[in-house]
DNA sequence: ACCTGAACACCGTTCAAGT
DNA sequence: ACCTGAACACCGTTCAAGT
């Protein structure tokens, strides 16, 4: 019954069934202990969740730039951050829940800033560029729904588009928006436009 | 004790204190009725939240394009959507909670698609463009934290940057990222780059 | 130092019983 | 048709009491 064992078990529960699935009573049952025993080791449920997030953040693999040209390296970092966000939804779900998105996104942000600096950008212009890339990643995260799954009844954007009959909307556009899309393509497209426009 | 009165009261509670603050028992107290009476009119708490969202979506002001050139009109729609997202955080909070972000973003999406069509784009190219703009808006929403407020202890990205001493990061960039920024500037910057790159 | 048990103040929801 | 009350199965948390 160390804090370590409690945090580990809590983490497993959160990762397998979501944040809401972690109750102190279920956790206690899993640990074979009275619910109130947990409070002696870790504080409240909230503090426990913070401890779980801390551990997850520590284990997050560092982002490694790849490529030779500045543009390639910046793009590789952007892609690496995005992949990591996609592959570790629980971390960002939890960070969001606890209001600690800054902590979760910061390590990648620093690596990105390094490559942007190396590309020769500086000051406000560089900051806008870094933030714009983070916006794209955040948009991907939000609209891909990586951290909140749709319930059975909910309609997708594609389904909604199939029901549209608007003469002002290009039919081919309507058709394209009616098809599911890997967000990857859109992300590549937008990032590419941004990179070209800034780094030439 | 009509469904209308229940939904209205529930909506007031959600808007003033957040989704979590809506409990069937508190709502019943507010209505001066037994908690169980609510279940006869609206179904469960979840169904009630859906009804609240439906009403909010109905009342959302339609997005109106402005400007004469195609680029201006597209930009105005993007800005209008973003402003609406910022000014109606509860709607998007609730939509996210219920897995209905598609319903919330769709009306603006259609207007955007119209203007992009009018600008002469078509098919997959137009779809990528529309989705990229929505990515930017989503990123703004997520990183601006418009729908999840930071608790007292949490650090901001700016605070984290002030603690960085990395020779590979341009000092002026570090300084810029250490200052709070209206996300407006970044959004304008990224949107402008994207528009220029696509519409010329 | 560490754990238990009882207790408090909450939840959502069902369902028989009332009018 | 509409509402109440009792009841069930949950919560997080505190705190005195035990070892």
mmCIF file of N, CA and C in Angstrom, chain A residues 16-143:
data_model
loop_
_atom_site.group_PDB
_atom_site.id
_atom_site.type_symbol
_atom_site.label_atom_id
_atom_site.label_comp_id
_atom_site.label_asym_id
_atom_site.label_seq_id
_atom_site.Cartn_x
_atom_site.Cartn_y
_atom_site.Cartn_z
ATOM 1 N N UNK A 16 -7.945 2.520 -18.860
ATOM 2 C CA UNK A 16 -8.779 1.493 -19.482
ATOM 3 C C UNK A 16 -10.249 1.869 -19.537
ATOM 4 N N UNK A 17 -10.682 2.766 -18.648
ATOM 5 C CA UNK A 17 -12.121 3.048 -18.627
ATOM 6 C C UNK A 17 -12.468 4.523 -18.525
ATOM 7 N N UNK A 18 -11.457 5.396 -18.572
ATOM 8 C CA UNK A 18 -11.742 6.826 -18.539
ATOM 9 C C UNK A 18 -11.695 7.416 -17.148
ATOM 10 N N UNK A 19 -11.611 8.727 -17.101
ATOM 11 C CA UNK A 19 -11.460 9.451 -15.840
ATOM 12 C C UNK A 19 -12.649 9.225 -14.918
ATOM 13 N N UNK A 20 -13.829 9.289 -15.487
ATOM 14 C CA UNK A 20 -15.059 9.149 -14.693
ATOM 15 C C UNK A 20 -15.139 7.789 -14.019
ATOM 16 N N UNK A 21 -14.444 6.809 -14.604
ATOM 17 C CA UNK A 21 -14.535 5.445 -14.076
ATOM 18 C C UNK A 21 -13.712 5.280 -12.802
ATOM 19 N N UNK A 22 -12.897 6.265 -12.494
ATOM 20 C CA UNK A 22 -12.097 6.153 -11.269
ATOM 21 C C UNK A 22 -12.878 6.646 -10.069
ATOM 22 N N UNK A 23 -13.356 5.714 -9.248
ATOM 23 C CA UNK A 23 -13.966 6.117 -7.984
ATOM 24 C C UNK A 23 -13.085 5.599 -6.861
ATOM 25 N N UNK A 24 -13.048 6.342 -5.796
ATOM 26 C CA UNK A 24 -12.204 5.977 -4.666
ATOM 27 C C UNK A 24 -12.614 4.620 -4.106
ATOM 28 N N UNK A 25 -13.893 4.340 -4.191
ATOM 29 C CA UNK A 25 -14.399 3.092 -3.632
ATOM 30 C C UNK A 25 -14.019 1.899 -4.509
ATOM 31 N N UNK A 26 -14.122 2.074 -5.806
ATOM 32 C CA UNK A 26 -13.714 1.002 -6.713
ATOM 33 C C UNK A 26 -12.212 0.787 -6.642
ATOM 34 N N UNK A 27 -11.483 1.896 -6.571
ATOM 35 C CA UNK A 27 -10.033 1.812 -6.445
ATOM 36 C C UNK A 27 -9.650 1.048 -5.179
ATOM 37 N N UNK A 28 -10.334 1.356 -4.086
ATOM 38 C CA UNK A 28 -10.066 0.672 -2.819
ATOM 39 C C UNK A 28 -10.341 -0.825 -2.943
ATOM 40 N N UNK A 29 -11.431 -1.165 -3.597
ATOM 41 C CA UNK A 29 -11.776 -2.571 -3.803
ATOM 42 C C UNK A 29 -10.676 -3.272 -4.593
ATOM 43 N N UNK A 30 -10.213 -2.584 -5.648
ATOM 44 C CA UNK A 30 -9.140 -3.121 -6.487
ATOM 45 C C UNK A 30 -7.870 -3.357 -5.654
ATOM 46 N N UNK A 31 -7.636 -2.476 -4.699
ATOM 47 C CA UNK A 31 -6.436 -2.564 -3.868
ATOM 48 C C UNK A 31 -6.651 -3.500 -2.672
ATOM 49 N N UNK A 32 -7.877 -3.906 -2.456
ATOM 50 C CA UNK A 32 -8.180 -4.780 -1.319
ATOM 51 C C UNK A 32 -8.070 -4.083 0.009
ATOM 52 N N UNK A 33 -8.627 -2.906 0.084
ATOM 53 C CA UNK A 33 -8.428 -2.062 1.258
ATOM 54 C C UNK A 33 -9.694 -1.233 1.478
ATOM 55 N N UNK A 34 -9.858 -0.643 2.635
ATOM 56 C CA UNK A 34 -11.022 0.208 2.876
ATOM 57 C C UNK A 34 -10.870 1.511 2.096
ATOM 58 N N UNK A 35 -11.978 2.056 1.597
ATOM 59 C CA UNK A 35 -11.907 3.278 0.787
ATOM 60 C C UNK A 35 -11.135 4.394 1.491
ATOM 61 N N UNK A 36 -11.308 4.464 2.772
ATOM 62 C CA UNK A 36 -10.720 5.587 3.506
ATOM 63 C C UNK A 36 -9.206 5.477 3.668
ATOM 64 N N UNK A 37 -8.685 4.282 3.456
ATOM 65 C CA UNK A 37 -7.236 4.092 3.617
ATOM 66 C C UNK A 37 -6.454 4.914 2.592
ATOM 67 N N UNK A 38 -7.043 5.052 1.407
ATOM 68 C CA UNK A 38 -6.372 5.769 0.321
ATOM 69 C C UNK A 38 -6.035 7.200 0.723
ATOM 70 N N UNK A 39 -6.934 7.796 1.488
ATOM 71 C CA UNK A 39 -6.772 9.205 1.833
ATOM 72 C C UNK A 39 -5.534 9.466 2.682
ATOM 73 N N UNK A 40 -5.092 8.437 3.344
ATOM 74 C CA UNK A 40 -3.890 8.626 4.162
ATOM 75 C C UNK A 40 -2.650 8.786 3.263
ATOM 76 N N UNK A 41 -2.598 8.054 2.169
ATOM 77 C CA UNK A 41 -1.415 8.044 1.291
ATOM 78 C C UNK A 41 -1.428 9.181 0.280
ATOM 79 N N UNK A 42 -2.444 9.204 -0.550
ATOM 80 C CA UNK A 42 -2.605 10.343 -1.452
ATOM 81 C C UNK A 42 -3.743 11.157 -0.867
ATOM 82 N N UNK A 43 -3.827 12.419 -1.203
ATOM 83 C CA UNK A 43 -4.867 13.240 -0.590
ATOM 84 C C UNK A 43 -6.235 12.893 -1.121
ATOM 85 N N UNK A 44 -6.797 13.767 -1.880
ATOM 86 C CA UNK A 44 -8.140 13.578 -2.403
ATOM 87 C C UNK A 44 -8.102 12.903 -3.770
ATOM 88 N N UNK A 45 -9.257 12.662 -4.342
ATOM 89 C CA UNK A 45 -9.353 12.110 -5.692
ATOM 90 C C UNK A 45 -8.644 13.032 -6.679
ATOM 91 N N UNK A 46 -8.836 14.317 -6.517
ATOM 92 C CA UNK A 46 -8.219 15.303 -7.410
ATOM 93 C C UNK A 46 -6.688 15.218 -7.352
ATOM 94 N N UNK A 47 -6.155 15.164 -6.158
ATOM 95 C CA UNK A 47 -4.697 15.067 -6.008
ATOM 96 C C UNK A 47 -4.179 13.768 -6.614
ATOM 97 N N UNK A 48 -4.963 12.727 -6.457
ATOM 98 C CA UNK A 48 -4.595 11.444 -7.046
ATOM 99 C C UNK A 48 -4.514 11.561 -8.569
ATOM 100 N N UNK A 49 -5.487 12.234 -9.159
ATOM 101 C CA UNK A 49 -5.478 12.410 -10.609
ATOM 102 C C UNK A 49 -4.261 13.227 -11.056
ATOM 103 N N UNK A 50 -3.918 14.239 -10.274
ATOM 104 C CA UNK A 50 -2.713 15.008 -10.588
ATOM 105 C C UNK A 50 -1.476 14.114 -10.557
ATOM 106 N N UNK A 51 -1.407 13.241 -9.572
ATOM 107 C CA UNK A 51 -0.260 12.332 -9.463
ATOM 108 C C UNK A 51 -0.206 11.386 -10.661
ATOM 109 N N UNK A 52 -1.380 10.927 -11.093
ATOM 110 C CA UNK A 52 -1.446 10.048 -12.267
ATOM 111 C C UNK A 52 -0.931 10.796 -13.498
ATOM 112 N N UNK A 53 -1.381 12.034 -13.662
ATOM 113 C CA UNK A 53 -0.928 12.842 -14.800
ATOM 114 C C UNK A 53 0.578 13.080 -14.742
ATOM 115 N N UNK A 54 1.083 13.393 -13.561
ATOM 116 C CA UNK A 54 2.516 13.620 -13.413
ATOM 117 C C UNK A 54 3.310 12.420 -13.918
ATOM 118 N N UNK A 55 2.879 11.245 -13.510
ATOM 119 C CA UNK A 55 3.576 10.036 -13.934
ATOM 120 C C UNK A 55 3.496 9.851 -15.450
ATOM 121 N N UNK A 56 2.316 10.092 -16.008
ATOM 122 C CA UNK A 56 2.150 9.958 -17.454
ATOM 123 C C UNK A 56 3.057 10.932 -18.205
ATOM 124 N N UNK A 57 3.130 12.150 -17.716
ATOM 125 C CA UNK A 57 3.936 13.169 -18.392
ATOM 126 C C UNK A 57 5.421 12.802 -18.354
ATOM 127 N N UNK A 58 5.844 12.253 -17.223
ATOM 128 C CA UNK A 58 7.243 11.820 -17.111
ATOM 129 C C UNK A 58 7.604 10.770 -18.151
ATOM 130 N N UNK A 59 6.647 9.893 -18.428
ATOM 131 C CA UNK A 59 6.938 8.765 -19.311
ATOM 132 C C UNK A 59 6.744 9.087 -20.784
ATOM 133 N N UNK A 60 6.266 10.297 -21.059
ATOM 134 C CA UNK A 60 6.052 10.694 -22.451
ATOM 135 C C UNK A 60 7.397 10.746 -23.173
ATOM 136 N N UNK A 61 7.485 10.066 -24.314
ATOM 137 C CA UNK A 61 8.746 10.040 -25.059
ATOM 138 C C UNK A 61 9.085 11.444 -25.563
ATOM 139 N N UNK A 62 10.361 11.842 -25.470
ATOM 140 C CA UNK A 62 10.743 13.157 -25.983
ATOM 141 C C UNK A 62 10.574 13.219 -27.502
ATOM 142 N N UNK A 63 10.240 14.415 -27.981
ATOM 143 C CA UNK A 63 10.065 14.632 -29.417
ATOM 144 C C UNK A 63 11.439 14.810 -30.069
ATOM 145 N N UNK A 64 11.699 14.020 -31.125
ATOM 146 C CA UNK A 64 12.998 14.103 -31.802
ATOM 147 C C UNK A 64 12.827 14.662 -33.217
ATOM 148 N N UNK A 65 13.467 15.767 -33.511
ATOM 149 C CA UNK A 65 13.399 16.305 -34.878
ATOM 150 C C UNK A 65 14.094 15.352 -35.853
ATOM 151 N N UNK A 66 13.635 15.352 -37.105
ATOM 152 C CA UNK A 66 14.274 14.539 -38.133
ATOM 153 C C UNK A 66 14.367 15.367 -39.403
ATOM 154 N N UNK A 67 15.309 15.009 -40.266
ATOM 155 C CA UNK A 67 15.456 15.738 -41.529
ATOM 156 C C UNK A 67 16.654 16.666 -41.504
ATOM 157 N N UNK A 68 16.977 17.189 -42.659
ATOM 158 C CA UNK A 68 18.167 18.040 -42.768
ATOM 159 C C UNK A 68 17.816 19.511 -42.951
ATOM 160 N N UNK A 69 16.897 19.809 -43.857
ATOM 161 C CA UNK A 69 16.531 21.206 -44.051
ATOM 162 C C UNK A 69 15.707 21.690 -42.865
ATOM 163 N N UNK A 70 15.756 22.999 -42.642
ATOM 164 C CA UNK A 70 14.998 23.589 -41.535
ATOM 165 C C UNK A 70 13.522 23.273 -41.656
ATOM 166 N N UNK A 71 12.988 23.436 -42.864
ATOM 167 C CA UNK A 71 11.556 23.210 -43.075
ATOM 168 C C UNK A 71 11.184 21.765 -42.739
ATOM 169 N N UNK A 72 12.034 20.834 -43.168
ATOM 170 C CA UNK A 72 11.769 19.424 -42.867
ATOM 171 C C UNK A 72 11.759 19.163 -41.372
ATOM 172 N N UNK A 73 12.706 19.767 -40.702
ATOM 173 C CA UNK A 73 12.818 19.523 -39.255
ATOM 174 C C UNK A 73 11.618 20.113 -38.502
ATOM 175 N N UNK A 74 11.213 21.304 -38.885
ATOM 176 C CA UNK A 74 10.024 21.898 -38.261
ATOM 177 C C UNK A 74 8.802 21.018 -38.523
ATOM 178 N N UNK A 75 8.657 20.597 -39.770
ATOM 179 C CA UNK A 75 7.509 19.750 -40.118
ATOM 180 C C UNK A 75 7.540 18.437 -39.346
ATOM 181 N N UNK A 76 8.730 17.863 -39.193
ATOM 182 C CA UNK A 76 8.827 16.578 -38.496
ATOM 183 C C UNK A 76 8.431 16.721 -37.028
ATOM 184 N N UNK A 77 8.806 17.847 -36.434
ATOM 185 C CA UNK A 77 8.426 18.071 -35.037
ATOM 186 C C UNK A 77 6.913 18.227 -34.917
ATOM 187 N N UNK A 78 6.335 19.001 -35.826
ATOM 188 C CA UNK A 78 4.876 19.178 -35.799
ATOM 189 C C UNK A 78 4.167 17.831 -35.921
ATOM 190 N N UNK A 79 4.648 17.011 -36.844
ATOM 191 C CA UNK A 79 4.040 15.696 -37.019
ATOM 192 C C UNK A 79 4.233 14.808 -35.791
ATOM 193 N N UNK A 80 5.413 14.890 -35.215
ATOM 194 C CA UNK A 80 5.690 14.057 -34.042
ATOM 195 C C UNK A 80 4.789 14.438 -32.875
ATOM 196 N N UNK A 81 4.598 15.740 -32.677
ATOM 197 C CA UNK A 81 3.706 16.178 -31.596
ATOM 198 C C UNK A 81 2.292 15.675 -31.849
ATOM 199 N N UNK A 82 1.856 15.852 -33.083
ATOM 200 C CA UNK A 82 0.510 15.430 -33.423
ATOM 201 C C UNK A 82 0.321 13.925 -33.223
ATOM 202 N N UNK A 83 1.305 13.139 -33.644
ATOM 203 C CA UNK A 83 1.211 11.689 -33.460
ATOM 204 C C UNK A 83 1.144 11.338 -31.987
ATOM 205 N N UNK A 84 1.965 12.040 -31.211
ATOM 206 C CA UNK A 84 1.979 11.732 -29.792
ATOM 207 C C UNK A 84 0.627 12.057 -29.157
ATOM 208 N N UNK A 85 0.060 13.172 -29.552
ATOM 209 C CA UNK A 85 -1.258 13.548 -29.036
ATOM 210 C C UNK A 85 -2.285 12.481 -29.390
ATOM 211 N N UNK A 86 -2.213 12.004 -30.621
ATOM 212 C CA UNK A 86 -3.169 10.983 -31.041
ATOM 213 C C UNK A 86 -2.976 9.671 -30.291
ATOM 214 N N UNK A 87 -1.723 9.333 -30.046
ATOM 215 C CA UNK A 87 -1.435 8.033 -29.441
ATOM 216 C C UNK A 87 -1.553 8.014 -27.926
ATOM 217 N N UNK A 88 -1.641 9.176 -27.321
ATOM 218 C CA UNK A 88 -1.773 9.224 -25.862
ATOM 219 C C UNK A 88 -2.987 10.063 -25.475
ATOM 220 N N UNK A 89 -4.153 9.623 -25.885
ATOM 221 C CA UNK A 89 -5.345 10.443 -25.633
ATOM 222 C C UNK A 89 -5.619 10.650 -24.151
ATOM 223 N N UNK A 90 -5.346 9.631 -23.362
ATOM 224 C CA UNK A 90 -5.662 9.747 -21.933
ATOM 225 C C UNK A 90 -4.889 10.877 -21.275
ATOM 226 N N UNK A 91 -3.630 11.027 -21.659
ATOM 227 C CA UNK A 91 -2.819 12.094 -21.076
ATOM 228 C C UNK A 91 -3.478 13.450 -21.297
ATOM 229 N N UNK A 92 -3.920 13.684 -22.521
ATOM 230 C CA UNK A 92 -4.454 15.010 -22.838
ATOM 231 C C UNK A 92 -5.867 15.194 -22.321
ATOM 232 N N UNK A 93 -6.586 14.081 -22.269
ATOM 233 C CA UNK A 93 -7.894 14.081 -21.624
ATOM 234 C C UNK A 93 -7.750 14.514 -20.161
ATOM 235 N N UNK A 94 -6.809 13.894 -19.502
ATOM 236 C CA UNK A 94 -6.598 14.155 -18.080
ATOM 237 C C UNK A 94 -6.052 15.574 -17.867
ATOM 238 N N UNK A 95 -5.118 15.968 -18.710
ATOM 239 C CA UNK A 95 -4.541 17.317 -18.605
ATOM 240 C C UNK A 95 -5.641 18.366 -18.764
ATOM 241 N N UNK A 96 -6.518 18.125 -19.720
ATOM 242 C CA UNK A 96 -7.642 19.022 -19.960
ATOM 243 C C UNK A 96 -8.555 19.048 -18.744
ATOM 244 N N UNK A 97 -8.852 17.879 -18.235
ATOM 245 C CA UNK A 97 -9.744 17.761 -17.076
ATOM 246 C C UNK A 97 -9.201 18.539 -15.880
ATOM 247 N N UNK A 98 -7.897 18.506 -15.710
ATOM 248 C CA UNK A 98 -7.284 19.151 -14.549
ATOM 249 C C UNK A 98 -6.830 20.583 -14.852
ATOM 250 N N UNK A 99 -7.093 21.043 -16.076
ATOM 251 C CA UNK A 99 -6.675 22.397 -16.429
ATOM 252 C C UNK A 99 -5.177 22.518 -16.579
ATOM 253 N N UNK A 100 -4.519 21.432 -16.967
ATOM 254 C CA UNK A 100 -3.061 21.458 -17.071
ATOM 255 C C UNK A 100 -2.589 21.162 -18.489
ATOM 256 N N UNK A 101 -3.318 21.666 -19.470
ATOM 257 C CA UNK A 101 -2.925 21.439 -20.862
ATOM 258 C C UNK A 101 -1.549 22.034 -21.151
ATOM 259 N N UNK A 102 -1.222 23.120 -20.446
ATOM 260 C CA UNK A 102 0.082 23.741 -20.643
ATOM 261 C C UNK A 102 1.205 22.754 -20.317
ATOM 262 N N UNK A 103 1.090 22.073 -19.195
ATOM 263 C CA UNK A 103 2.103 21.098 -18.804
ATOM 264 C C UNK A 103 2.260 19.995 -19.850
ATOM 265 N N UNK A 104 1.128 19.598 -20.427
ATOM 266 C CA UNK A 104 1.166 18.483 -21.373
ATOM 267 C C UNK A 104 1.784 18.884 -22.709
ATOM 268 N N UNK A 105 1.548 20.114 -23.118
ATOM 269 C CA UNK A 105 2.001 20.509 -24.451
ATOM 270 C C UNK A 105 3.381 21.149 -24.436
ATOM 271 N N UNK A 106 3.872 21.464 -23.248
ATOM 272 C CA UNK A 106 5.080 22.276 -23.183
ATOM 273 C C UNK A 106 6.350 21.630 -23.728
ATOM 274 N N UNK A 107 6.655 20.381 -23.375
ATOM 275 C CA UNK A 107 7.905 19.785 -23.876
ATOM 276 C C UNK A 107 8.002 19.825 -25.400
ATOM 277 N N UNK A 108 6.935 19.471 -26.068
ATOM 278 C CA UNK A 108 6.933 19.530 -27.527
ATOM 279 C C UNK A 108 7.104 20.945 -28.037
ATOM 280 N N UNK A 109 6.506 21.858 -27.311
ATOM 281 C CA UNK A 109 6.574 23.267 -27.689
ATOM 282 C C UNK A 109 8.013 23.785 -27.686
ATOM 283 N N UNK A 110 8.770 23.337 -26.708
ATOM 284 C CA UNK A 110 10.163 23.776 -26.614
ATOM 285 C C UNK A 110 10.981 23.252 -27.798
ATOM 286 N N UNK A 111 10.770 21.983 -28.120
ATOM 287 C CA UNK A 111 11.485 21.402 -29.256
ATOM 288 C C UNK A 111 11.120 22.142 -30.542
ATOM 289 N N UNK A 112 9.829 22.446 -30.667
ATOM 290 C CA UNK A 112 9.363 23.190 -31.835
ATOM 291 C C UNK A 112 10.029 24.564 -31.907
ATOM 292 N N UNK A 113 10.102 25.233 -30.769
ATOM 293 C CA UNK A 113 10.717 26.566 -30.721
ATOM 294 C C UNK A 113 12.193 26.497 -31.110
ATOM 295 N N UNK A 114 12.849 25.435 -30.721
ATOM 296 C CA UNK A 114 14.263 25.261 -31.084
ATOM 297 C C UNK A 114 14.433 25.192 -32.596
ATOM 298 N N UNK A 115 13.587 24.386 -33.227
ATOM 299 C CA UNK A 115 13.731 24.211 -34.680
ATOM 300 C C UNK A 115 13.330 25.471 -35.436
ATOM 301 N N UNK A 116 12.339 26.163 -34.911
ATOM 302 C CA UNK A 116 11.923 27.423 -35.539
ATOM 303 C C UNK A 116 13.041 28.455 -35.413
ATOM 304 N N UNK A 117 13.695 28.463 -34.270
ATOM 305 C CA UNK A 117 14.844 29.355 -34.093
ATOM 306 C C UNK A 117 15.937 29.004 -35.090
ATOM 307 N N UNK A 118 16.188 27.727 -35.189
ATOM 308 C CA UNK A 118 17.235 27.245 -36.087
ATOM 309 C C UNK A 118 16.934 27.591 -37.537
ATOM 310 N N UNK A 119 15.638 27.708 -37.836
ATOM 311 C CA UNK A 119 15.231 28.057 -39.201
ATOM 312 C C UNK A 119 15.428 29.543 -39.474
ATOM 313 N N UNK A 120 15.817 30.290 -38.437
ATOM 314 C CA UNK A 120 16.146 31.688 -38.658
ATOM 315 C C UNK A 120 15.060 32.670 -38.259
ATOM 316 N N UNK A 121 13.942 32.158 -37.757
ATOM 317 C CA UNK A 121 12.885 33.074 -37.320
ATOM 318 C C UNK A 121 13.179 33.567 -35.908
ATOM 319 N N UNK A 122 12.624 34.729 -35.592
ATOM 320 C CA UNK A 122 12.908 35.304 -34.285
ATOM 321 C C UNK A 122 11.732 36.141 -33.790
ATOM 322 N N UNK A 123 11.688 36.315 -32.482
ATOM 323 C CA UNK A 123 10.746 37.248 -31.869
ATOM 324 C C UNK A 123 9.288 36.954 -32.142
ATOM 325 N N UNK A 124 8.516 38.023 -32.329
ATOM 326 C CA UNK A 124 7.073 37.894 -32.475
ATOM 327 C C UNK A 124 6.678 37.049 -33.680
ATOM 328 N N UNK A 125 7.437 37.214 -34.758
ATOM 329 C CA UNK A 125 7.117 36.444 -35.958
ATOM 330 C C UNK A 125 7.247 34.943 -35.674
ATOM 331 N N UNK A 126 8.329 34.575 -35.009
ATOM 332 C CA UNK A 126 8.543 33.178 -34.650
ATOM 333 C C UNK A 126 7.465 32.687 -33.693
ATOM 334 N N UNK A 127 7.091 33.544 -32.751
ATOM 335 C CA UNK A 127 6.082 33.154 -31.755
ATOM 336 C C UNK A 127 4.739 32.887 -32.424
ATOM 337 N N UNK A 128 4.357 33.766 -33.347
ATOM 338 C CA UNK A 128 3.108 33.543 -34.086
ATOM 339 C C UNK A 128 3.152 32.213 -34.825
ATOM 340 N N UNK A 129 4.292 31.942 -35.424
ATOM 341 C CA UNK A 129 4.452 30.713 -36.190
ATOM 342 C C UNK A 129 4.317 29.481 -35.291
ATOM 343 N N UNK A 130 5.019 29.507 -34.177
ATOM 344 C CA UNK A 130 4.933 28.396 -33.218
ATOM 345 C C UNK A 130 3.498 28.199 -32.751
ATOM 346 N N UNK A 131 2.863 29.294 -32.389
ATOM 347 C CA UNK A 131 1.491 29.197 -31.869
ATOM 348 C C UNK A 131 0.521 28.724 -32.945
ATOM 349 N N UNK A 132 0.748 29.159 -34.176
ATOM 350 C CA UNK A 132 -0.140 28.730 -35.264
ATOM 351 C C UNK A 132 -0.061 27.216 -35.446
ATOM 352 N N UNK A 133 1.144 26.681 -35.377
ATOM 353 C CA UNK A 133 1.311 25.233 -35.505
ATOM 354 C C UNK A 133 0.605 24.514 -34.354
ATOM 355 N N UNK A 134 0.734 25.058 -33.164
ATOM 356 C CA UNK A 134 0.055 24.458 -32.015
ATOM 357 C C UNK A 134 -1.464 24.546 -32.173
ATOM 358 N N UNK A 135 -1.937 25.617 -32.772
ATOM 359 C CA UNK A 135 -3.368 25.748 -33.070
ATOM 360 C C UNK A 135 -3.827 24.604 -33.971
ATOM 361 N N UNK A 136 -3.043 24.336 -34.984
ATOM 362 C CA UNK A 136 -3.410 23.268 -35.917
ATOM 363 C C UNK A 136 -3.480 21.924 -35.212
ATOM 364 N N UNK A 137 -2.492 21.680 -34.360
ATOM 365 C CA UNK A 137 -2.475 20.421 -33.623
ATOM 366 C C UNK A 137 -3.675 20.339 -32.680
ATOM 367 N N UNK A 138 -3.954 21.454 -32.014
ATOM 368 C CA UNK A 138 -5.103 21.493 -31.113
ATOM 369 C C UNK A 138 -6.412 21.280 -31.856
ATOM 370 N N UNK A 139 -6.517 21.873 -33.024
ATOM 371 C CA UNK A 139 -7.724 21.710 -33.825
ATOM 372 C C UNK A 139 -7.911 20.266 -34.242
ATOM 373 N N UNK A 140 -6.815 19.658 -34.630
ATOM 374 C CA UNK A 140 -6.849 18.235 -34.964
ATOM 375 C C UNK A 140 -7.372 17.428 -33.778
ATOM 376 N N UNK A 141 -6.794 17.718 -32.630
ATOM 377 C CA UNK A 141 -7.161 16.981 -31.417
ATOM 378 C C UNK A 141 -8.649 17.127 -31.126
ATOM 379 N N UNK A 142 -9.124 18.362 -31.232
ATOM 380 C CA UNK A 142 -10.512 18.645 -30.886
ATOM 381 C C UNK A 142 -11.473 18.024 -31.884
ATOM 382 N N UNK A 143 -11.210 18.233 -33.171
ATOM 383 C CA UNK A 143 -12.176 17.828 -34.189
ATOM 384 C C UNK A 143 -12.068 16.353 -34.530
#
